[in-house]
Amino acid sequence: MTENEHSVGTGVSNNKLLMWVFLGSECLLFGGLISTYLIYRSRFADGPAPGDIFDIPFTSVSSFVLLMSSLTMVLSLSSLQRGDYRNTRLWLLTTALLGALFIGGQVYEFTTFLREGLGYSTSPFSSAFFTLTGFHGVHVSIGIVMLMSLYVSSMRGNLKRESSETLEIVGLYWHFVDVVWIFIFTVIYLVPSPTS
Amino acid sequence: MSKTEIEHSETSDDAGDEHDHPSDNKYIQIAIILAVITALEVATYFFEGMPGEILIPLLLIMMVIKFFYVAAWFMHLRFDSPLFTKFFVAGLVLATVVYVIALTVFEFWHKG
Amino acid sequence: MFKKEFKFSVFLLGIFTLISACSSGAELDTLNPKGPTSRSIDSLADPVFMIAGVVFLIIFGGTALLWLRFRDDHSDEEFPDQIHGNFRLEILWTLVPTLILAGVSVFTLITLSEINGTDDNVMALSVDGEAISWEPEVLVVGQQWWWEYRYYLDGLDGVDLSDARNLPPADIITSTQMVVPTGEEIELKITSRDVIHSHWIPALNGKRDAVPGRVSPWKIEADEPGVYFGQCTEFCGLSHARMRMQVVAMEPENFQAWINRQIEPALEPTTESSKRGKEVYESLCVRCHVVKGVNDETSIGADLVSNAAPNLTHLMSRTTFAGGIFNMYEPDGSLNRTQLEAWLRNAPEEKPAYAEGRRGMPNLGLDEGQIDDLVAYLETLGEKPTIETIAATEVE
Amino acid sequence: MTQTVEPQVESTSEDQTKHQPLGVYTRPKGGNGWRDWVTTVDHKKIGVLYGAAALFFFLIGGIEALLIRLQLATPNGTVLGADMYNQMFTMHGVTMVFLVIMPLAAAFANYLLPLQIGARDVAFPRLNALSFWVFLAGGLFLNTAWLFGDAPDGGWFGYAPNTGIVFSPGNGMDFYAIGLQITGIASLVSAMNLIVTVLNMRAPGMTLFKMPVFTWMILVVQFLLVFAVPVITVALFLLLFDRNFGSNFFNPVMGADPLLWQHLFWIFGHPEVYILILPSFGIISEVIPTFSRKPIFGYPFMVFSGIAIGFMGWGVWAHHMFVSGIGPISVAAFSLSTMFIAVPTGVKILNWMATMWGGKLLFNTPMLFATGVVSMFTVGGLSGVTHAVAPADTQQTDTYYIVAHFHYVIFGGALLGIFAGFYFWWPKVFGHMLGEKLGKLNFWLMLIGFNLTFGPMHILGLQGMSRRIHTYSPGFGFELWNMVETIGSFIIGLGVLFFLINIYVSAKKAKGQPPIGPDPWDARSLEWITPNPTPIHNFDEVPNIEELDDFWHRKYGKDENGKIVRIASAEEVCQDGSATDTHLPSPSYWPLVLALGFPFIGYGLIYSLWLCVPGGIMILMSIYAWAFEPPDDPEGNHGDHHEDTTGEVAEEVSVD
Amino acid sequence: MLSTGFKFWFGLCLLMVVSAVFAGYTTGGTETGPISLGWKGGVGNHVVYTLLMIGAGSMAVMGIVSQAFRDSDLEAASELLGIEDLPQAQNEVGNSWWPVFAALGLSILAVGLVVNSAVFIIGIIIVLVIGFEWTITNWSEKATADPRLNSELRERLMRPIEIPIIGTLGIGVVVLAVSRILLSSSVTGAVWVATIVGIVIFGTAFFISKRPSISRGVIQSILFLGISGILIAGVISAVVGERDFHHKGSHHADKSHVDEKE
Ligand code: HEA
Ligand code: HEA
Ligand code: CUA
Ligand SMILES: [Cu+2]
C-alpha cells in the first residue's frame, strides 16, 4: 500500500527524542542523590568529614580528564558525520580511555578514603558520598562499555556514516554524565565542606 | 566555519534538523573555554580565606556557564530541535525546584 | 429504573443521617474537643466539612438532575446541540472555588499559628518542700510498643535530648499514662527511641510524630479533669494496634499531690512473698526495668533495641499497663491479678512482639511461685489510684 | 477470547534469505499460539496482556482486601495474626497501586493511544513489549514473597526506619524495594516510549489540540512517570543499600534523618496519585461525550486543567507529612498549595457535568460508571481538601478517614473509570459487547458495595479509628461500622464476580458469531474508524485528520437549517480492515529474555549474590542481541525513513 | 527435533556441570557435596563451584529458549523459508589460533592447582572462554556452504557475548592498572601521574588525528605500547603495594568496608 504516513510529529528522530526524555528523567535521579548528599554532608558521626578527606587537586585532574573526554566525544561524532572513519575510531578510543582514566582515578579515590577511615557504613555522609559518586561512576562505566561496543562495531565496518545518529545518542549520554560531574565537582568538592 | 567542511549526513536531511554543525575548531575553542573556567574554579580552592558569600555564588555561576556550554555545544542543543532543550530543561528545572524545596524543608540553608 | 435511583438516594440520605448521629460518644472521637487546641482545630474543621458537604450536594444534586432531566427518552431522533464550551462559565468555575479556597486558607493559617504558638505559662509547684516554678513540659518518648513520659521539673532547657536512647535521669518517669494539671498548657517534646510513632490524644490535640533523632514540639491542654484516650497512629511494626496511651488530667492540687508521690522511691516490701518477689525482680527484671530505690541502672543494651523498658517504680499508680491495653484493676478496685500474672507468665503471648528480635518484653520462663511473689512485690510499687480513675480509664 | 488471524508476514524472496542467514537469533516469526503472545511487539496484544495481568493482580489484591475486612469485621478479630495482617495490608496497597491501577492504565494507553492518534504502532514496539514483561516479572517477583513466607510488612509507603534491617529483619522489605524497582523500570520505559509516540507518530492533521482528551491525559501521566519514577528509584536504592550493604541513609543511630525517606517517597508519591487518576479522567472524557451525544465541553480547559494538575502535583508532597515535624512554615506552604489543586480538578468535574447538560444521555453501562466517577470521585476529592487544611489533618491523618479519602478517589475515581473503559472499549478489542444486564448489575453492586465499604470509614476515622491496626477493642464505637464495611466489601466482591461472569458469558455468546459491526456506540474518536476487533495493522489507510473528533465529523454534518444530521453511515466511514500488505514490525523474544533477568537479580540480592550473575548475563546479552537483531523486514525499510520501528533503546548500539 | 542451538547450549551446560563437579572434588568437596549441589556436604571451593553451576544454569536456560523458538535449526528454518536443499557441504576450515591459547590456559590452570586458587580460577575462565570460542568457530565454519554466511552466523551468535565482555574486560583492566599506579604513588605523585597519563592519551590522539599519513601499523603499535605500558606499570605498582595512609577524622572508625557484599 502507499505509505502516506506523513506524520505531523515533531520531525525529530524518535531515538534522539527518547534519549532526551531519558536524560530529563535522569536529572531527577541525580537530583535526589545530590540532595541526599547535601543533607548528610555534615553528618559524619565519628568518621572523617568531607573537608578532612577530599583531595581537591586530584579530583580537579579527574574532572579535567572527564571534561576533555567530552571534547573527544564530539570530535568523534563530527568525524563520523564527515565520513572519516579513522578519526571516528581514534576519538572513540580516546574517549573511552579518558573515561577509564577517570574511573581509575575514582577507584583510587575510593580506596584512599577507605584506608583513611571512611567506609561505606561509617556515617550518613560516607554512605551518601559513595552512593552519589558511585552512581556517577557506574554511569561513566556504562558509557565506556557503549563506546567500546561502538568501537568494535566500527572496526568491523558496522558503524556507518548513515547511522551516525547512534553515535550521537551515545554521545548525548556521555556529555550528560560529564555535565553531572560538572555539578558534582563544584557543589560537592569545591564548595567548602564541613571539617571535623 | 566553512561550509565545505561539513557535509550533511544523508539520514538527517529529512528530519528537519538541517543545520550547520560547528567545525572541530569550534569544539576545541569551547573546550578551551571550559578548561579555563575549570581552572578558575580550581584556583578558588587555593585562595584560602575567600568568604563563602562570594565564593559559593562565584562557583555556582562558573558551574552554570560550563553546564551551559557543554549542553549547548557538545550536546548540540543550540542547533537541534528546541524540543530537546525543552525536555532537558523541564527535567532540570523540575529537579532543581523540587529538591531546593525539599532542602528548604530540611532547613539545609540555615546552617549556612 | 427510577425506583432504583430513588432507593439509592434514600440510602445515601440514610448514611448521612447516621454520620451525624454517630459522631459522639466514642473515646477517641475527633469531633469532641476537650481542650483549647483541639477546639480551635475543630472550629476550623467544622466549617470546612460544611463547605465540602455543600459542594458535594451541589455536584451530587447536579448529577442527579442531569440524570433525570437529560436522559434520552427516545421521543425524537434529533441530535442535541453541539456546544463546545463557554468561556465565561469556565472562568466562573475557576474563580469560585479559588475564592472559597482562598477563604479557607486564611482561616487555616490563623489556626495553624494558634496551634503552633505557645504561651509561657508557669506553674507553682513544691518539690521536696521547695517551691519551684514549673513551665509545664513533658518529654514524650515512643518505642515499640509503649509510650514513656518523662518529667524534668527543673525544665527541659539544659537537658541533652540528642540521644533518646540515653536520656539523662528524670524526676518522674511513667509509662502509658501521662498525668497533667488541668487548665495549663503542657508543652510536649516528642521523640522516639526506635522507629517513628505518632502521639495522639484526639480530645486534646491532633497528632505529632515521634521521629527518632528529632525532638518535635507539640502541646496539649485539658479543660476538665478526666481521662483522655490516645493511640499511636504511625505504623510502627507488629504491635502498632496495641500501642495506646491515656492522658489523666487532674486539678492542679491533685497534680501536686501526684508529683509528691511520684518523686518518692519505692517502698521496701514487707510481706514474705513480696520480699521473695523483690529478689526475683533483682535477679531477673533489673536487666531491663528500673525501680527507683532498687536499681537506677539497667544493662538493657543487649536486650532491647530501644534501650528502654517501662519504669516500674510507681507501677500501681497506673490503671492500665503494657501499652494501655490491659486493666491493672478490676472494676471493683481490686488488682487484676489474672492479667498481670498472664503478662509475667508469657508477655509475647498477650501482646504481639518480636522478643527474639529484641523488641518487647520476652517470656522469662518464670514458674508459678515466682509469678505469685512478683505480683506481690509489684503490688507494693506505688499507690493505687481512686476508684473513679479506675472506672474512667477502663479499657476493653 | 477472540483473536484476529494475523496476516502472515511474507518472506519468501531469495534476497531475504541472504539478509537473514539461518541460525540463532533470527527473529521469531510469530503467528501461532502462545509463541505469538510471548514474542509479540504489537501494541494491541501488549495492551491486552497488560489488562489480563492487571486483572489477575486485582483479584489477588482484592482477596487480600477481603481478608483485611474479615479480620476487622469484629473487635479482637482472629482471622489473621498481627504479623499476617501487616503483610496483608502492605501487599494490598502495593498490589493495588503498582500492579493494578497503573498497569490497567497502561493497558488502555497501549491499546488506544496509537489508535487515537492514527499510528500503526508505538514508536518503539520492542521496548513496549519489554515494559510489559518487566512489569510482569516485577509483579510476580513481589508476590512470590508470599511463597517464601516473608511478604513486605512496612506499609505501602514503607517508612524508615521501621523498614530498615533492624526493625524488619526478614526479607519482606527487600522484596518490596526490589520489586518496585523492577516495576519502576517498566513504567519508565513505557512512559518514554509513549511520549515519543504521541509527539512523533500522529496521523496527518492530528495536531496536539486535535488529540482526544484521553490521549492528552495519558501524555500528562507519562510525563509524571518520567519525572517521578527516578525519585522513588533513588529512595528504593537507598533503602536497599541500607538493608543489604550497611549504608546509613535512614539509620538514626548514626545521625541519619528518617524524614529523608518520607520526602523522597512522597515527592514520587503524590505525582503517583495523579498517575493513578488521570487515565481514568481521560477515559470518562471519552465516555461522557459519546453517551451525551455532545462534544466534550471546554476541550482546551479540560486539557489545560489536566496539565495543571500534573504540574501542581509536584508541589504538594509534604501534605503527607503534616504531622512529621517539618515545621509550621513548611506545613502552611504545603497546606495552601494542596488546597488549590481542587481548582483544576473542579474545572474537570464541572466540565463533565456541562457536557451532559443539554445532551441526550444514554445510560449504558460505560456511562453509568462514568457518572459514578463524577460523583464518587468528588466525595474523595472533597475529603482530600479537608486533609489539605493542615490543622484539621492533624486529627485525620493515619485514621480511617484517610483510608476513606483514598479509596473514594482511587476506587470511586480511578477504578470505576477503568471499568467504564472496559465496557466502552470491549467491542473494540474483542469484537463483541459485554452484556448490558450483567453490566448494570456489576455497576450497581459495585457502587453500593463501595459506598457501604468506604462511606462508613469517614465516620470511623472521625471517631478515632487508626489505620493499619490489626485489631481494635470494643468500647470505642467501632463495631457497627466495621461490620457494615465488611459486608460492603463482599458486595463489591460480588460485583467484581459479575464482571468476570460477564466476560465469560459474553465471550461464549459471541463464539461463532461474526464480530460486531463498526461503531457500536456512535462514538467520536479515531480508534472507532477501524473495524472491531482492530485488525493487526490498525489502519488500512491512515486517515487525514481535520477536526477534533474527526471520526464523528465524518458521520455527522449540518443541514441547511444548521441542524445536525447524519451524513454517512458507520459502514461508509469505517475502514474494513482488508489491507494485507502492511509492513509490521516482526516479533522478538529479547524483551522477554531481558525481563526475565531482573527477577534473577532480585532473588540474587536477597538470597545469594551469585544468582545475580546469570541475571546480569541474561540482561547484558539480550541487550546486545536486541541491538544486533536483524531489522524487521529488510525490504520494508526502503525509502521510509520515518521511524526506526525496530525500536532501539537509545543507549544501545544499532549497527544494522 | 533438537535444534543445533539447543545441542550447543546443552553441551556447554554439561561441560560446566562436569567441570564444576570436578572442581568441587579437587578443591576439597565431600563425597556427596558436589553432586548434590551442596545440599549434602561441602562443595569444595564454593566460589568456583557456584560460578560454574550458575554458568551451567544459564546455559540450560539458553538451550531451552533456543529450542522453544527452534532457532538455529536448519531444517525448521529452511522449511519456513521454503528452501529445498539444505546447504551441507563443508567449506575449508581456516587457520586457528585457539589451540595455542587453550594450551596457555591449561597450563595456567595446572599452575593454579598447585599455587593458589585465584590463578586456578583465571585458568578455568581462560579455558572455558577458549573452549567456547573454539566450539563456536568450529560449528559456524561447518554450518553452511557459504563462508560469508558462516562468518555472519558466527558474528550474530558471538557479538552479543563478545562485545560487552571485551569492552568490560578492556576497561576493567585499564581501570585496575591505573588505580594501582595511583595508589602506589604519593599524594602529589598521584596528581602528577593522572595529569601526565591524561595529557599523553589526549596528546597522542591529537597527534595521530592531525597526521592522516600515519599507517595503521604504527597506530597499532603505539596503542599496544601504551596499553602494555600502563599494564606493566600497574603490575609493578601492585607488587610494590600501596603507599601508607593515615586515618582522618575525629576518631578512627574502620568497622566497615565497601566490599561488604562478599
Ligand atoms: C487517585 C488518587 C488520589 C487523588 C486524585 C487524590 C486527590 C487529592 N488528595 Fe489524596 N491521597 C491519595 C490518593 C489521591 N488523592 C492516597 C492514596 C492517599 C494516602 C496515602 C497514604 O497515606 O497511604 C492520599 C492522602 C492525601 C492526603 C494526606 C492525608 C494524610 O495522610 O494525612 C492529603 C492531604 O492534603 C490529600 C489531599 C488530596 C487533595 C487535596 C486532592 C485533590 O486532588 C482533590 C481535588 C478534587 C476535588 C476537591 C473535588 C472536585 C472539585 C470541585 C467539585 C470543585 C469545588 C471544590 C471546592 C471549592 C473545595 N490526599
Ligand atoms: C489502589 C487501589 C486500591 C483499591 C482498588 C483498593 C480496594 C479495596 N481496599 Fe484498599 N488500600 C489501598 C489501595 C486500594 N484498595 C491502599 C494504597 C491502602 C493503604 C495500604 C497501607 O496502609 O499501606 C489500602 C488499605 C486498605 C484498608 C486499610 C487497612 C489498614 O489501614 O489497616 C482497607 C480496610 O478495609 C482496605 C480495603 C479495601 C477493600 C475492601 C477494597 C475493595 O474495593 C476490593 C475489591 C476487590 C475484590 C473484592 C476482589 C474481587 C474478586 C473476587 C472476590 C472474585 C472471586 C475470587 C476469585 C475468582 C478467586 N484497603
Ligand atoms: Cu507506635 Cu504505632
Ligand atoms: Cu498526596
mmCIF file of N, CA, C and O and ligand atoms in Angstrom, chain C residues 145 197 232-236 240 243, ligand 3:
data_model
loop_
_atom_site.group_PDB
_atom_site.id
_atom_site.type_symbol
_atom_site.label_atom_id
_atom_site.label_comp_id
_atom_site.label_asym_id
_atom_site.label_seq_id
_atom_site.Cartn_x
_atom_site.Cartn_y
_atom_site.Cartn_z
ATOM 1 N N TRP C 145 6.366 -1.188 72.059
ATOM 2 C CA TRP C 145 5.151 -0.551 71.617
ATOM 3 C C TRP C 145 4.474 0.034 72.823
ATOM 4 O O TRP C 145 3.454 -0.444 73.263
ATOM 5 N N HIS C 197 6.769 6.812 65.637
ATOM 6 C CA HIS C 197 5.434 6.630 66.206
ATOM 7 C C HIS C 197 4.705 7.948 66.083
ATOM 8 O O HIS C 197 5.271 8.937 65.641
ATOM 9 N N CYS C 232 -1.274 5.269 69.316
ATOM 10 C CA CYS C 232 -0.176 5.536 68.388
ATOM 11 C C CYS C 232 -0.723 5.410 66.977
ATOM 12 O O CYS C 232 -1.372 4.430 66.650
ATOM 13 N N THR C 233 -0.461 6.422 66.153
ATOM 14 C CA THR C 233 -1.092 6.386 64.837
ATOM 15 C C THR C 233 -0.112 6.286 63.685
ATOM 16 O O THR C 233 -0.523 6.342 62.547
ATOM 17 N N GLU C 234 1.161 6.197 63.973
ATOM 18 C CA GLU C 234 2.049 5.941 62.838
ATOM 19 C C GLU C 234 2.418 4.477 62.900
ATOM 20 O O GLU C 234 2.830 3.983 63.950
ATOM 21 N N PHE C 235 2.266 3.812 61.754
ATOM 22 C CA PHE C 235 2.536 2.382 61.745
ATOM 23 C C PHE C 235 3.958 2.123 62.224
ATOM 24 O O PHE C 235 4.918 2.636 61.671
ATOM 25 N N CYS C 236 4.066 1.321 63.301
ATOM 26 C CA CYS C 236 5.380 1.161 63.917
ATOM 27 C C CYS C 236 5.728 -0.297 64.112
ATOM 28 O O CYS C 236 6.465 -0.659 65.006
ATOM 29 N N HIS C 240 1.651 -2.227 66.582
ATOM 30 C CA HIS C 240 1.165 -0.860 66.428
ATOM 31 C C HIS C 240 -0.267 -0.689 66.948
ATOM 32 O O HIS C 240 -0.593 0.290 67.609
ATOM 33 N N MET C 243 -0.563 -0.112 70.822
ATOM 34 C CA MET C 243 0.257 0.926 71.436
ATOM 35 C C MET C 243 -0.644 2.101 71.755
ATOM 36 O O MET C 243 -0.850 2.983 70.950
HETATM 37 CU CU1 CUA F 3 3.882 3.167 67.748
HETATM 38 CU CU2 CUA F 3 2.399 2.873 66.050
#
